[in-house]
Short mmCIF file of C-alpha atoms in Angstrom, two decimals:
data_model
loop_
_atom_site.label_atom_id
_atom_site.label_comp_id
_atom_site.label_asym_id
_atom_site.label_seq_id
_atom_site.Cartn_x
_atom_site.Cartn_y
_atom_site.Cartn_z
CA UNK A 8 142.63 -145.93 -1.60
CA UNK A 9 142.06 -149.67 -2.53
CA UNK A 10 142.39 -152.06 0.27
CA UNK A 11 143.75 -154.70 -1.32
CA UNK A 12 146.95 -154.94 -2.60
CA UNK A 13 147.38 -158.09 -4.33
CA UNK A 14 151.06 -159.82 -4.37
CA UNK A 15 153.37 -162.34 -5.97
CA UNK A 16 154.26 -164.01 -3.32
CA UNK A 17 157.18 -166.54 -3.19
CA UNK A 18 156.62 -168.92 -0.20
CA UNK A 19 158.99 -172.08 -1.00
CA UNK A 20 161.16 -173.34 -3.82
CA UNK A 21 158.62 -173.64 -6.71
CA UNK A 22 155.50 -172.16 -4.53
CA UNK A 23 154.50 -169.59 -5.94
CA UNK A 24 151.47 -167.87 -4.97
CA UNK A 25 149.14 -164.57 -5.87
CA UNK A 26 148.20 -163.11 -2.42
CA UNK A 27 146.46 -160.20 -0.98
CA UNK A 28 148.39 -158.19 1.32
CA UNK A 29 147.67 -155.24 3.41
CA UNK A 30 148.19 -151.75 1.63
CA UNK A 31 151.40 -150.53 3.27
CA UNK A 32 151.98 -147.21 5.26
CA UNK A 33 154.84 -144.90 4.81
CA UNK A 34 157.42 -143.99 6.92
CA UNK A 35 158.68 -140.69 7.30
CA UNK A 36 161.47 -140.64 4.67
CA UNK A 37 159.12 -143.35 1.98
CA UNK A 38 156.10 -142.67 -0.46
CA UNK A 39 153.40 -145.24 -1.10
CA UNK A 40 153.49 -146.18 -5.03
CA UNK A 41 150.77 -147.68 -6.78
CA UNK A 42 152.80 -149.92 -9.11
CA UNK A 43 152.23 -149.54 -13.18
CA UNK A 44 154.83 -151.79 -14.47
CA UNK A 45 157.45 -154.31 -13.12
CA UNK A 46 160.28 -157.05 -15.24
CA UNK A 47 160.23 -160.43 -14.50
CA UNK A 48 164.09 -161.29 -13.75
CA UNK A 49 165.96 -164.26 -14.13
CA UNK A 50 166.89 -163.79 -10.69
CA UNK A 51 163.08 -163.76 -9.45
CA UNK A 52 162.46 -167.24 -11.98
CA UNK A 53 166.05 -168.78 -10.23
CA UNK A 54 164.50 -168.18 -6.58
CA UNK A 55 161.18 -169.35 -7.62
CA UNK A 56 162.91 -172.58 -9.41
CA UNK A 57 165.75 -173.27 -6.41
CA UNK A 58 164.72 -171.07 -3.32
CA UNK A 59 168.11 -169.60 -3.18
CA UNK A 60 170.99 -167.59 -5.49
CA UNK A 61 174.61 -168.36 -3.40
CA UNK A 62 174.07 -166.80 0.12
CA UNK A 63 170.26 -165.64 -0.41
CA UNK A 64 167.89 -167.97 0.60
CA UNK A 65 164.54 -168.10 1.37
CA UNK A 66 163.72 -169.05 4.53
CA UNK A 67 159.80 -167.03 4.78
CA UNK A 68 157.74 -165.84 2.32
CA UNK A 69 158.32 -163.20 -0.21
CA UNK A 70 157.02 -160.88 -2.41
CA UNK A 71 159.18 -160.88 -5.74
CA UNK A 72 160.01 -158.22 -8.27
CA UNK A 73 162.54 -155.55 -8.53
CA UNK A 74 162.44 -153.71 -12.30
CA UNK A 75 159.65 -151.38 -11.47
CA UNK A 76 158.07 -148.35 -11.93
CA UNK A 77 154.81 -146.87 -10.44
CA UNK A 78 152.97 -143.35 -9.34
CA UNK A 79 153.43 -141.30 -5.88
CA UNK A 80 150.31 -141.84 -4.24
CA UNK A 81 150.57 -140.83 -0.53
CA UNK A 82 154.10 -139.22 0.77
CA UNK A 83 155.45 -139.66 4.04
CA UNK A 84 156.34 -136.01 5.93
CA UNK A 85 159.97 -135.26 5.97
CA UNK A 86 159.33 -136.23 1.76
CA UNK A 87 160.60 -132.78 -0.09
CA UNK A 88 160.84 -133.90 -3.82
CA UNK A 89 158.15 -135.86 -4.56
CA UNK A 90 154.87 -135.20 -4.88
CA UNK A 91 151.43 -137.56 -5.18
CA UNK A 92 150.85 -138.43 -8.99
CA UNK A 93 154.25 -138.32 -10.11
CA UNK A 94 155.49 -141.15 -11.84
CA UNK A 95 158.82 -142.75 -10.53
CA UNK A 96 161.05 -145.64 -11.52
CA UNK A 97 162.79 -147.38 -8.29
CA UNK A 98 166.08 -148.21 -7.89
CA UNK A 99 165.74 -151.78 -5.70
CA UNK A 100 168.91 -151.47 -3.61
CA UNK A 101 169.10 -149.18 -0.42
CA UNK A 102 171.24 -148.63 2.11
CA UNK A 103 170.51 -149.28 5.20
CA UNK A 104 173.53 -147.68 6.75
CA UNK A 105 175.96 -144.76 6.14
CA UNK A 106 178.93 -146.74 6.24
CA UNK A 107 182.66 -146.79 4.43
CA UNK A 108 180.97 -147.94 1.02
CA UNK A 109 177.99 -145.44 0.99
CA UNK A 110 180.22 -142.78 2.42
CA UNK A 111 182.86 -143.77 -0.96
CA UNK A 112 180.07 -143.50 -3.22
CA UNK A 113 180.03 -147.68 -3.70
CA UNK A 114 176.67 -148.43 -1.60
CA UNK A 115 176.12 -151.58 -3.65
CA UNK A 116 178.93 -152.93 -1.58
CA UNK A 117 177.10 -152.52 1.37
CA UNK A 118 177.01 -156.10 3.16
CA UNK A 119 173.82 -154.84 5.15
CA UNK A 120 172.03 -152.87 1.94
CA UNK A 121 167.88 -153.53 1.31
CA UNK A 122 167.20 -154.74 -1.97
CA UNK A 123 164.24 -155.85 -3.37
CA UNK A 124 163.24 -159.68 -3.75
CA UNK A 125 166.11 -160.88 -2.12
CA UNK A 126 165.93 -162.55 1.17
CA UNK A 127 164.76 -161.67 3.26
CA UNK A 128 163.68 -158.40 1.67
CA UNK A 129 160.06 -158.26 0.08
CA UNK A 130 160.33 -157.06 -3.68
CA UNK A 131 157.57 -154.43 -5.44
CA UNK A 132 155.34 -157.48 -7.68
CA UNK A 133 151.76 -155.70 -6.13
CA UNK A 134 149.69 -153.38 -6.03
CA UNK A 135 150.64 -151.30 -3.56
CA UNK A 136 154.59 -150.77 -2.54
CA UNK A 137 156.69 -148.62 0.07
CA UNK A 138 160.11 -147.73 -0.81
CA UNK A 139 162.84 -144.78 0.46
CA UNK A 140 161.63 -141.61 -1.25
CA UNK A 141 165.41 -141.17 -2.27
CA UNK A 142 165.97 -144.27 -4.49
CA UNK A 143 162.43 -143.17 -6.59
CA UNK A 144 163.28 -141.35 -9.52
CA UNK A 145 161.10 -138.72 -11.17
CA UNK A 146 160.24 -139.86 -14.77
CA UNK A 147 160.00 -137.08 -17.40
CA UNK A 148 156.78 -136.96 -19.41
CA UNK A 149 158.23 -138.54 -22.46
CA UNK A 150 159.59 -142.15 -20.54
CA UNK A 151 157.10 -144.76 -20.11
CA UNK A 152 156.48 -146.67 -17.47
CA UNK A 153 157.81 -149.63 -19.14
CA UNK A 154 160.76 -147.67 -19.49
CA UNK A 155 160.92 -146.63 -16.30
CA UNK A 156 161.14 -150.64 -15.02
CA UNK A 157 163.45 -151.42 -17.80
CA UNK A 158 165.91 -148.76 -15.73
CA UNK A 159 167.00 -151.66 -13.75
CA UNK A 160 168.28 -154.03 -16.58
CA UNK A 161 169.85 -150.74 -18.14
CA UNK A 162 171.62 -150.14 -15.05
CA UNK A 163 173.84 -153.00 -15.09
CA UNK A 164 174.93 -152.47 -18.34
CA UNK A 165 175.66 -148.58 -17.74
CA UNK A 166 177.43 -149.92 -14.04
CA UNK A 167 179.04 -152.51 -16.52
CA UNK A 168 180.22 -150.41 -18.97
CA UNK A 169 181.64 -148.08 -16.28
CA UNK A 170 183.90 -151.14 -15.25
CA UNK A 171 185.01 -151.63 -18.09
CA UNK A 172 186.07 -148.58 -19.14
CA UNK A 173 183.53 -148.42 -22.88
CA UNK A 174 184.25 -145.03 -24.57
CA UNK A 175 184.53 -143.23 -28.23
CA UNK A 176 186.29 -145.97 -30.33
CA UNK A 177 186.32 -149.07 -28.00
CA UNK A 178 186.18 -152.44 -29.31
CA UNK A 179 184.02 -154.84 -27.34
CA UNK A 180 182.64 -158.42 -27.10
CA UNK A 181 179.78 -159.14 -25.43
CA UNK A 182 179.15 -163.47 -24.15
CA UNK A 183 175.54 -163.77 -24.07
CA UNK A 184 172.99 -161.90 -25.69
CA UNK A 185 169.83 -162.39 -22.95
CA UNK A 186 168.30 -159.35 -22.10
CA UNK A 187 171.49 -158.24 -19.98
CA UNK A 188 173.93 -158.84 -22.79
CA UNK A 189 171.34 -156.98 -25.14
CA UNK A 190 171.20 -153.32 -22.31
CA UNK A 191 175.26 -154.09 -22.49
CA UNK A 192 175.14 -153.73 -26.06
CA UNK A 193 172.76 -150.50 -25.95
CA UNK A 194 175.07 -148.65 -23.61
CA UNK A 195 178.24 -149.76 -24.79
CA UNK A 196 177.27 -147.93 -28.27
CA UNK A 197 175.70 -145.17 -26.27
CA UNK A 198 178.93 -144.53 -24.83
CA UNK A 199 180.86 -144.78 -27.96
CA UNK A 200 181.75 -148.15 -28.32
CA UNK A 201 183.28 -148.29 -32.68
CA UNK A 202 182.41 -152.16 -32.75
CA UNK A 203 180.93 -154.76 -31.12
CA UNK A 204 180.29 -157.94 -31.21
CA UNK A 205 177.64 -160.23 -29.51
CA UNK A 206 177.60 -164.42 -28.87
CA UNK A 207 174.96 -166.87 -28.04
CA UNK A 208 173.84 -170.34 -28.58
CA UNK A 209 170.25 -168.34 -30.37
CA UNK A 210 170.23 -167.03 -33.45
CA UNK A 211 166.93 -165.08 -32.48
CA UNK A 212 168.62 -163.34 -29.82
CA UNK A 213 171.14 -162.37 -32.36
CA UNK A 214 168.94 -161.12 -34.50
CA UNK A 215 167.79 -158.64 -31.74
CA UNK A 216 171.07 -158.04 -31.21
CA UNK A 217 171.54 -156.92 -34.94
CA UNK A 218 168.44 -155.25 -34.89
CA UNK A 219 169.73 -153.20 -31.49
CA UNK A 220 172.98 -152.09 -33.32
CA UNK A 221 175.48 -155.14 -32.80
CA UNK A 222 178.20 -155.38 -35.47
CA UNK A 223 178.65 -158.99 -35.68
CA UNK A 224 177.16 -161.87 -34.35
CA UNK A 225 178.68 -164.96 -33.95
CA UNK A 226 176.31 -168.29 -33.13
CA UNK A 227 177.95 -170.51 -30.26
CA UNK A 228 178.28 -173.95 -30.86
CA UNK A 229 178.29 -176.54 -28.35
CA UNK A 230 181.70 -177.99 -30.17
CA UNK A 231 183.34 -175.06 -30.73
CA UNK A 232 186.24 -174.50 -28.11
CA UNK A 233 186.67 -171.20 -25.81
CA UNK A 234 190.00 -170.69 -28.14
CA UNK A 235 187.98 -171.48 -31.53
CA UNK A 236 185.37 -169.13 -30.54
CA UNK A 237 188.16 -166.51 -29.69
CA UNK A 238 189.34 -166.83 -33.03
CA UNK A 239 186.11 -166.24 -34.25
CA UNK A 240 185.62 -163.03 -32.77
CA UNK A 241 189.23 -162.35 -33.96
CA UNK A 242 188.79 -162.62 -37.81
CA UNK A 243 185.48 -160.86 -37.57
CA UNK A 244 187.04 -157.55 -36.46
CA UNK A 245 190.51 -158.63 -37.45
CA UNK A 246 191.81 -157.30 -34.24
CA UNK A 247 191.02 -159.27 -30.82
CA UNK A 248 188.36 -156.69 -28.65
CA UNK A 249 190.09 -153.95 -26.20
CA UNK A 250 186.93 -155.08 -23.96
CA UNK A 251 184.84 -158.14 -22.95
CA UNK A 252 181.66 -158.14 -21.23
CA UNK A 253 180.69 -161.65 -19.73
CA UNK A 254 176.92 -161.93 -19.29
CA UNK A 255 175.95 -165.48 -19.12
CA UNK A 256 178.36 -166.97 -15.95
CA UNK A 257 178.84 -170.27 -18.28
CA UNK A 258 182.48 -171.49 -17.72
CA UNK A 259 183.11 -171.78 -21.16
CA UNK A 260 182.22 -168.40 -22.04
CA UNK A 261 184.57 -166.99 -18.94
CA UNK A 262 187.27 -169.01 -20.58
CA UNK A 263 186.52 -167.45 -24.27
CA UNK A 264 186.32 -164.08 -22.42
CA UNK A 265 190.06 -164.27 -21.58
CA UNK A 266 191.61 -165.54 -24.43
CA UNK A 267 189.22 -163.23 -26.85
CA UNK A 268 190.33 -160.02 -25.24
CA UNK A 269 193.34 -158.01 -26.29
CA UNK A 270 196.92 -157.74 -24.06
CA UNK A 271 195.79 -155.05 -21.92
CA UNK A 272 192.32 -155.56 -21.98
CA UNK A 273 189.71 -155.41 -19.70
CA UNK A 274 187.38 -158.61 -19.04
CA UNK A 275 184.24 -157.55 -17.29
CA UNK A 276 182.27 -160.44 -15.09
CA UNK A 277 178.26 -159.57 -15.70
CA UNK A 278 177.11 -163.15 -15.45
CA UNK A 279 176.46 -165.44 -11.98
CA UNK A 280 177.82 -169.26 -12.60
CA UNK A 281 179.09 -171.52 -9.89
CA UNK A 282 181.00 -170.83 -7.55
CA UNK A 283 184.17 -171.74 -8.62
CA UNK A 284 184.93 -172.31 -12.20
CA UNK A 285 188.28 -173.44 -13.96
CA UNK A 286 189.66 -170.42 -15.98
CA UNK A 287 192.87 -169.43 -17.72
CA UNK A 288 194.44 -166.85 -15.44
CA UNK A 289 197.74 -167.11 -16.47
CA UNK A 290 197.29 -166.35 -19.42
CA UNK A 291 195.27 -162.91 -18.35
CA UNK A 292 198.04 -162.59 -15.97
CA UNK A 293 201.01 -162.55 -18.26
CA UNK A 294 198.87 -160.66 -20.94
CA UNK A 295 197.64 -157.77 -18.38
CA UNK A 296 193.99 -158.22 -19.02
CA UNK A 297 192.67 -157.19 -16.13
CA UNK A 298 189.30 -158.99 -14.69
CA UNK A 299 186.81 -157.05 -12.79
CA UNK A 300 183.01 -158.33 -11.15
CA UNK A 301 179.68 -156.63 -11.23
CA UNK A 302 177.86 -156.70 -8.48
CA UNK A 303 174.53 -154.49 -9.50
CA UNK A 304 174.79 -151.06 -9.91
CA UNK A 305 174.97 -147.40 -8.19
CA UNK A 306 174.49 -144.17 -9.20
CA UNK A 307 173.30 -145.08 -12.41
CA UNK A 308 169.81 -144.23 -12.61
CA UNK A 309 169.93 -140.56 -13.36
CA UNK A 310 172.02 -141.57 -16.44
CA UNK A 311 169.55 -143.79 -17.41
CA UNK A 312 166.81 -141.63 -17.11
CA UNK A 313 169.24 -138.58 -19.79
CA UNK A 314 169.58 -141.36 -21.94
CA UNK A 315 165.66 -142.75 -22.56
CA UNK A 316 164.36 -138.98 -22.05
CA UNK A 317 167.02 -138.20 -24.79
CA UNK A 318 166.52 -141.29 -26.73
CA UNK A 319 169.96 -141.72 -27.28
CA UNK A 320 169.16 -145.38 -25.85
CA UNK A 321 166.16 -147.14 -27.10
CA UNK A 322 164.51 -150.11 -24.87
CA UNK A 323 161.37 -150.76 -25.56
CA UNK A 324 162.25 -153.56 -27.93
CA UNK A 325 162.87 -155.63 -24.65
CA UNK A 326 159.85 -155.97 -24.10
CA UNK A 327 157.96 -159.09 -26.27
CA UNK A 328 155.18 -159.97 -23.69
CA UNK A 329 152.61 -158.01 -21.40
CA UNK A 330 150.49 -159.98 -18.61
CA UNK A 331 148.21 -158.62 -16.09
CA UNK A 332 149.45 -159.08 -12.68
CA UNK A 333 146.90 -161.56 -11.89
CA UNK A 334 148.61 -163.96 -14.70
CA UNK A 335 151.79 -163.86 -13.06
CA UNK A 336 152.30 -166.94 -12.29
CA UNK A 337 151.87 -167.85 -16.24
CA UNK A 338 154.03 -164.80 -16.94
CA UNK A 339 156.72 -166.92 -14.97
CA UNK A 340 156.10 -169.70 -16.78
CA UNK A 341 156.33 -167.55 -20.26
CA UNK A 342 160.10 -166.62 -18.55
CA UNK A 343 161.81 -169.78 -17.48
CA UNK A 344 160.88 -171.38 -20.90
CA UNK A 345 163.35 -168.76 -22.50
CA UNK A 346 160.45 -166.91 -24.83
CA UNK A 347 161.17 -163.47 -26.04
CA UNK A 348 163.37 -161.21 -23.96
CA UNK A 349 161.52 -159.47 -20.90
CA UNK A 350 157.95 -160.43 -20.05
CA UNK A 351 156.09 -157.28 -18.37
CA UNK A 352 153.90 -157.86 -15.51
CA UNK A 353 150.92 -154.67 -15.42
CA UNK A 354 149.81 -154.04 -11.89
CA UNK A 355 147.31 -151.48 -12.23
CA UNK A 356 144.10 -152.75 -13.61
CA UNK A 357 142.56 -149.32 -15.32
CA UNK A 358 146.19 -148.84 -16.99
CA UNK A 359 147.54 -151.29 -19.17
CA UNK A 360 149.60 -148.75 -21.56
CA UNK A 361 153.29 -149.17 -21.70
#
């Protein structure tokens, strides 16, 4: 076993340091994983850039990183389904308690839950990580690691597409197409979704949209109105969508969400903004279209997994950059200025392979 573990380490708003770290111990109920592959976020680029995200902040140094996926290397002893050398992906968030929301199947509701890379929880960007044996997930033989990280991203679309209620035949518009509007779009047709279509300000992110199976794509402009836009979307499908899935927390794309969806739709909020932001309720009021938030996921990564293993959902188009973990902090860089869609950090030096 190596001795060093080196770290992405987060110590201040816009410090951002690669560290060496003690290799961590087990507990009873954990494994140790030696880490293969892990996502850089937009959450882990917003703490690095502002030292918070609305409650969270940073107030002692942190390791970042949460899409992940690594192999069992040592198992702690009341550990039953995992063995050392299997490959896992983890899911970040666990709870810490067995209280009314774990108990009701909703643990990402739990005020006191773990998650990784948010304060003041350390995230998995190393070497060498602990986690709760229960939230690591067997891989099958055909998933990559990447894959296996990319689990995280895919979960908030499937948790998102729960919400809103996507099955055989729906109609759907999805505001944004960043790498979370893009899984959106991949499980939304997994689960049955007839048409869809996808907005940004990018026309290369629509193109990988169009690539990934989006019907229509419709380029925001800066001028056109939340109404306009709703129009848009409209005339493409010639029907306004049963479904809208909000992914970029602008105000003007909540705004288009409501007046694009259908009486007795169902607007699904994906995206973090400000706040408070000005939107037309009434009008979702008197129309029934009913709004509901995301806040992460549960009990979505065994899905997941039946969907890559069956390749019913492809994701390895995501990925459009690969660093080694001791470039991270250019990785970063390669992030915040918006290139390609999800940069891959590779923590194992003898194992660069997706």
């Amino acid at each position: 076993m190596a001795q060093e573990n080196l770290s992405v380490v987060l110590h201040s708003k816009g410090d951002l340091r690669l560290e060496n770290r003690p290799v961590p111990e087990p507990g009873p109920n954990d494994v140790l994983l030696q880490m293969h592959s892990v996502g850089i976020c937009g959450s882990d680029v917003h703490y690095w850039q502002h030292g918070r995200i609305g409650d969270f902040v940073l107030t002692k140094p942190m390791v970042l990183g949460h899409e992940a996926a690594g192999t069992v290397v040592r198992i702690g002893s009341q550990v039953k389904h995992l063995k050392v050398g299997d490959r896992v992906a983890i899911e970040p968030g666990v709870p810490r308690e067995m209280d009314e929301f774990f108990k009701s199947g909703r643990y990402n509701l739990s005020p006191t839950i773990f998650f990784c890379a948010t304060p003041p929880d350390d995230g998995n960007l190393c070497q060498y990580y602990t986690h709760s044996a229960n939230f690591c997930y067997k891989l099958p033989d055909n998933v990559t690691f990447e894959e296996g990280a990319l689990i995280e991203p895919l979960s908030v679309g499937i948790h998102a597409c729960r919400r809103a209620g996507v099955t055989i035949g729906s109609s759907v518009l999805i505001c944004g197409a960043g790498p979370i509007g893009l899984v959106c779009l991949l499980v939304a047709k997994a689960m049955g979704a007839s048409q869809v279509v996808i907005t940004d300000l990018f026309p290369d992110r629509l193109a990988k949209a169009k690539e990934l199976g989006a019907d229509f794509q419709v380029t925001v402009s800066k001028s056109d109105s939340p109404q306009q836009l709703a129009k848009k979307v409209e005339d493409l499908l010639g029907v306004q969508p049963q479904i809208t899935i909000e992914c970029t927390g602008a105000e003007s794309c909540l705004q288009t969400a409501i007046y694009g969806t259908r009486s007795g739709g169902v607007v699904v909020l994906v995206g973090l903004g400000a706040e408070m932001a000005t939107v037309p309720l009434i009008n979702a009021a008197v129309r029934e279209v009913d709004i509901r938030g995301v806040f992460r996921y549960c009990n979505t990564w065994p899905m997941a997994i039946a969907m890559l293993a069956s390749g019913k959902v492809n994701v390895k188009p995501l990925v459009t950059h690969r660093f080694p973990l001791e470039q991270a902090v250019q990785a970063f860089k390669t992030t915040r200025q918006g290139l390609g869609i999800k940069v891959m950090l590779k923590c194992d030096k003898n194992d660069s392979n997706p």
